[in-house]
Coordinates of C-alpha atoms in Angstrom, one line a residue:
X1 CA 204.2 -42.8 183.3
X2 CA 204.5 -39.9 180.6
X3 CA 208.0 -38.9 179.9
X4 CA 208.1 -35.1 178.1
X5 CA 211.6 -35.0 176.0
X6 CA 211.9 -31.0 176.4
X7 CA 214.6 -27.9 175.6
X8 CA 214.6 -24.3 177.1
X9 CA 212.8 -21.9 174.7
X10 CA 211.2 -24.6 172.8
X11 CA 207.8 -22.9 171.9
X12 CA 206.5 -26.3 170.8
X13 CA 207.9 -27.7 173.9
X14 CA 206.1 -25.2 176.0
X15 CA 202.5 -26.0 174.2
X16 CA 202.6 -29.5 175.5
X17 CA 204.2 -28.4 178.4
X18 CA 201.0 -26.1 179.4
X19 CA 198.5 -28.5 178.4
X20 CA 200.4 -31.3 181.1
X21 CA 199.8 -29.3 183.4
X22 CA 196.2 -27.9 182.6
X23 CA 195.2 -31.9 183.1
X24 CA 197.3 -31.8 186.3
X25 CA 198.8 -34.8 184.6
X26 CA 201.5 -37.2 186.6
X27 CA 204.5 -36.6 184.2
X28 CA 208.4 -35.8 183.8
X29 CA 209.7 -33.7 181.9
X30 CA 213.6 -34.4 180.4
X31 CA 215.9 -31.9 179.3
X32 CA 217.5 -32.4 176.3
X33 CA 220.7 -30.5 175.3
X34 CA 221.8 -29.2 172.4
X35 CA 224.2 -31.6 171.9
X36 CA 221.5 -34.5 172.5
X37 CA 219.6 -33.2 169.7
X38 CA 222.1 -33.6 167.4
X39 CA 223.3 -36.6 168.2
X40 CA 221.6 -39.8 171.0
X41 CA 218.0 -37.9 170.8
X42 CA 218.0 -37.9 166.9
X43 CA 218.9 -41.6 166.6
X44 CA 216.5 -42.9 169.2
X45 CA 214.0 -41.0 170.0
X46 CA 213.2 -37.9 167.3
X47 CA 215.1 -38.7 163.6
X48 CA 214.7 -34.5 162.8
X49 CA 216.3 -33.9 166.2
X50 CA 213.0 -31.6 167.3
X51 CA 211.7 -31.7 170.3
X52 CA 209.1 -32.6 172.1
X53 CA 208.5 -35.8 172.3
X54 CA 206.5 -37.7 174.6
X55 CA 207.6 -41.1 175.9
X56 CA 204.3 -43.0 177.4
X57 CA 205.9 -46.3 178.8
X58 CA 207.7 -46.9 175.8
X59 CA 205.5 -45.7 173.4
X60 CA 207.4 -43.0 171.7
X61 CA 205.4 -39.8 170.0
X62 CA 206.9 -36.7 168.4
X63 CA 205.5 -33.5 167.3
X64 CA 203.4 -31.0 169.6
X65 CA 200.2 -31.3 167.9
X66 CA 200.2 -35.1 167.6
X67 CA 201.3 -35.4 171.3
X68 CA 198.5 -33.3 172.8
X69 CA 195.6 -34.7 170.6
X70 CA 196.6 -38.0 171.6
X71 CA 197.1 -36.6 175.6
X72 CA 193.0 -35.3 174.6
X73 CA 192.2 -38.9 174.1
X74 CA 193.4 -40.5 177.2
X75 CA 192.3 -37.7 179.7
X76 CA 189.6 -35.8 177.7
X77 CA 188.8 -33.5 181.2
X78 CA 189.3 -30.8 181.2
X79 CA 188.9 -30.8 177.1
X80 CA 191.5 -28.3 175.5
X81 CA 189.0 -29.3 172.5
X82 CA 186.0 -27.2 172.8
X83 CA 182.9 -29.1 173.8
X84 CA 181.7 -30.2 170.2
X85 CA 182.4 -31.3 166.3
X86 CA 182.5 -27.8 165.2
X87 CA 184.8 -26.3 168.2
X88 CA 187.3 -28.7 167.9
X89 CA 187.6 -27.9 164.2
X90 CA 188.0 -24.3 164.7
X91 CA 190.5 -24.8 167.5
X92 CA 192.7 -26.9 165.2
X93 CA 192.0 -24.7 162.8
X94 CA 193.7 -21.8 164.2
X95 CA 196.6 -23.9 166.1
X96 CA 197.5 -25.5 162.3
X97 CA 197.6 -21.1 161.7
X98 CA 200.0 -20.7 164.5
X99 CA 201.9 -24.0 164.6
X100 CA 202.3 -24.7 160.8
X101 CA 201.8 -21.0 158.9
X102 CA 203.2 -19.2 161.4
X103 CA 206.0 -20.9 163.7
X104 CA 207.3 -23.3 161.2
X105 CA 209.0 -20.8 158.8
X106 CA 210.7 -18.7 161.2
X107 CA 212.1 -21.9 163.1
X108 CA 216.2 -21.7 163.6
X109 CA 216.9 -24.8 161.9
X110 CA 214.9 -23.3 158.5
X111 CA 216.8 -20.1 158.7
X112 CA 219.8 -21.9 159.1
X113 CA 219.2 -24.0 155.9
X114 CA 217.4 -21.3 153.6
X115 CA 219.7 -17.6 155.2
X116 CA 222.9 -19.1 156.4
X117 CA 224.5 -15.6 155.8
X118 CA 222.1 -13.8 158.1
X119 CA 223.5 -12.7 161.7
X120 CA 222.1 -13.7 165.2
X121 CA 220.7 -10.5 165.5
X122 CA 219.2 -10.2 161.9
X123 CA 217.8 -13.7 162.5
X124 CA 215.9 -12.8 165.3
X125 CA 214.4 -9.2 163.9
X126 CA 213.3 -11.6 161.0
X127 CA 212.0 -13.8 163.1
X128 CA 210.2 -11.2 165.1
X129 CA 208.9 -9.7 161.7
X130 CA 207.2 -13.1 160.4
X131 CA 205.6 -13.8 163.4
X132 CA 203.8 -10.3 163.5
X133 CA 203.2 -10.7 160.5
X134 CA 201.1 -13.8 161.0
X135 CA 199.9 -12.4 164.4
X136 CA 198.4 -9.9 161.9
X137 CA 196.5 -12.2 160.0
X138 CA 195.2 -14.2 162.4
X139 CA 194.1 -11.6 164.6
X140 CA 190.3 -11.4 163.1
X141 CA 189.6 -15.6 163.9
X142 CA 190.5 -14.5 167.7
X143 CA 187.9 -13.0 170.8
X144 CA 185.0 -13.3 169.2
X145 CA 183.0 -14.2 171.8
X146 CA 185.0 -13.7 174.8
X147 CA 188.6 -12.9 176.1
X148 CA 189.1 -16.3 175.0
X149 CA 190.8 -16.7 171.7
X150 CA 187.8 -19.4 170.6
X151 CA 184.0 -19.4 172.0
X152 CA 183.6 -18.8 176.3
X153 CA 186.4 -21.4 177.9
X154 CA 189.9 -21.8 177.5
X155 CA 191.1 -24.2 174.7
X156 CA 194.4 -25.3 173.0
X157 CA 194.2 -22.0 170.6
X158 CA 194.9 -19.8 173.4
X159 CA 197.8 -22.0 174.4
X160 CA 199.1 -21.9 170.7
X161 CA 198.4 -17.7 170.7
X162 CA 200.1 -17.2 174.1
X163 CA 203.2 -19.3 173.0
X164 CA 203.9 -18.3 169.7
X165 CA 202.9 -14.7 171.5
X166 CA 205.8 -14.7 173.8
X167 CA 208.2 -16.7 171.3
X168 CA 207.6 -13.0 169.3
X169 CA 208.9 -10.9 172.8
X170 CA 211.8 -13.6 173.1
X171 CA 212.5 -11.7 170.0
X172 CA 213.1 -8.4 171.4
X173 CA 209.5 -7.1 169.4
X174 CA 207.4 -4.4 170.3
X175 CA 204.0 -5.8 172.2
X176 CA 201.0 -5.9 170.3
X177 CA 198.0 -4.4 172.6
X178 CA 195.7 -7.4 171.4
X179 CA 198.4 -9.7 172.1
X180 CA 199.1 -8.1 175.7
X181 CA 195.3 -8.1 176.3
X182 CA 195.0 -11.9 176.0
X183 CA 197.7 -12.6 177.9
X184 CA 196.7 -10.3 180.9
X185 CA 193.4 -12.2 180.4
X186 CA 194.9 -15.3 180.7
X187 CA 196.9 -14.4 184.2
X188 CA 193.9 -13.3 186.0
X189 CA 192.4 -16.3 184.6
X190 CA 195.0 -18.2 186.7
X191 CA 195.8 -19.9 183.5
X192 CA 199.0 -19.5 182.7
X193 CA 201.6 -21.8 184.4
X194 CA 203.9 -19.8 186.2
X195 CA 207.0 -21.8 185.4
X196 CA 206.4 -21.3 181.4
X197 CA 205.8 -17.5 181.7

């Protein structure tokens, strides 16, 4: 049985989250509060109190990337992975982008530690600012080929655009037309999981 450890409005919660359910995967998800994460969750089950992390009877796994490429290995169909060597390169290569360039900076906990004196509000614009930012940069890798933010089928990078995506509207941002466009996409696509988005 897979056990997802989860929070509300974790993006990297929601990654793992999607890709679950794009295997139609027999799992539970687990809310964990905020007081959980300081405290039971970070003794036994994540020591930097993040979530997710995926229980797989007993086995215990942490971090979003790590979780879904080892969720790739024992259910490869459908592949978030692109159909070959080179896809699967280019995916990750753009979800390391979003997930380590990108997400990881403006995380709460690293604002916390590096601009303590900021306030909720000027956290968030911040955050909203990095993450278009990035968005910015990463923009040319994307839709090449398709609607699809890598080659003709959906993968994990449009899972890692659509999250950190919305993550940036959480923020109170202005939509980015590119941005919007792919997630439209996505919806008539019937790929987005209504419960996420």
């Amino acid at each position: 049985m897979l056990k997802l450890y989860s929070a509300i409005g974790s993006n990297s919660s929601e990654r793992v989250e999607w890709v679950l359910q794009y295997k139609h995967l027999d799992w539970e998800r687990v809310e964990v509060s905020n007081e959980e994460l300081a405290n039971s969750y970070r003794q036994f089950i994540n020591p930097f109190g993040f979530v997710p992390a995926l229980d797989h009877n007993g086995f215990i796994l942490s971090e979003s990337m790590a979780i879904i490429e080892y969720l790739e290995e024992l259910h490869p169909s459908p592949s978030v992975f692109g159909e070959n060597t080179k896809d699967r390169a280019q995916i990750c290569s753009i979800c390391s982008y979003i997930g380590t360039t990108i997400h990881s900076p403006q995380n709460r906990s690293v604002l916390r530690f590096f601009r303590p004196e900021l306030s909720p509000k000027d956290k968030k614009t911040l955050r909203a600012t990095w993450i278009a930012k990035g968005l910015e940069k990463v923009a040319p890798l994307l839709w090449g080929h398709s609607g699809f933010c890598y080659g003709h089928a959906f993968s994990l990078s449009d899972i890692f655009v659509a999250t950190i995506y919305r993550k940036y509207l959480q923020h109170g941002a202005t939509p980015l037309p590119a941005y919007e466009e792919h997630r439209r996409f996505l919806l008539e696509q019937d790929l987005i999981p209504t419960n996420l988005f």
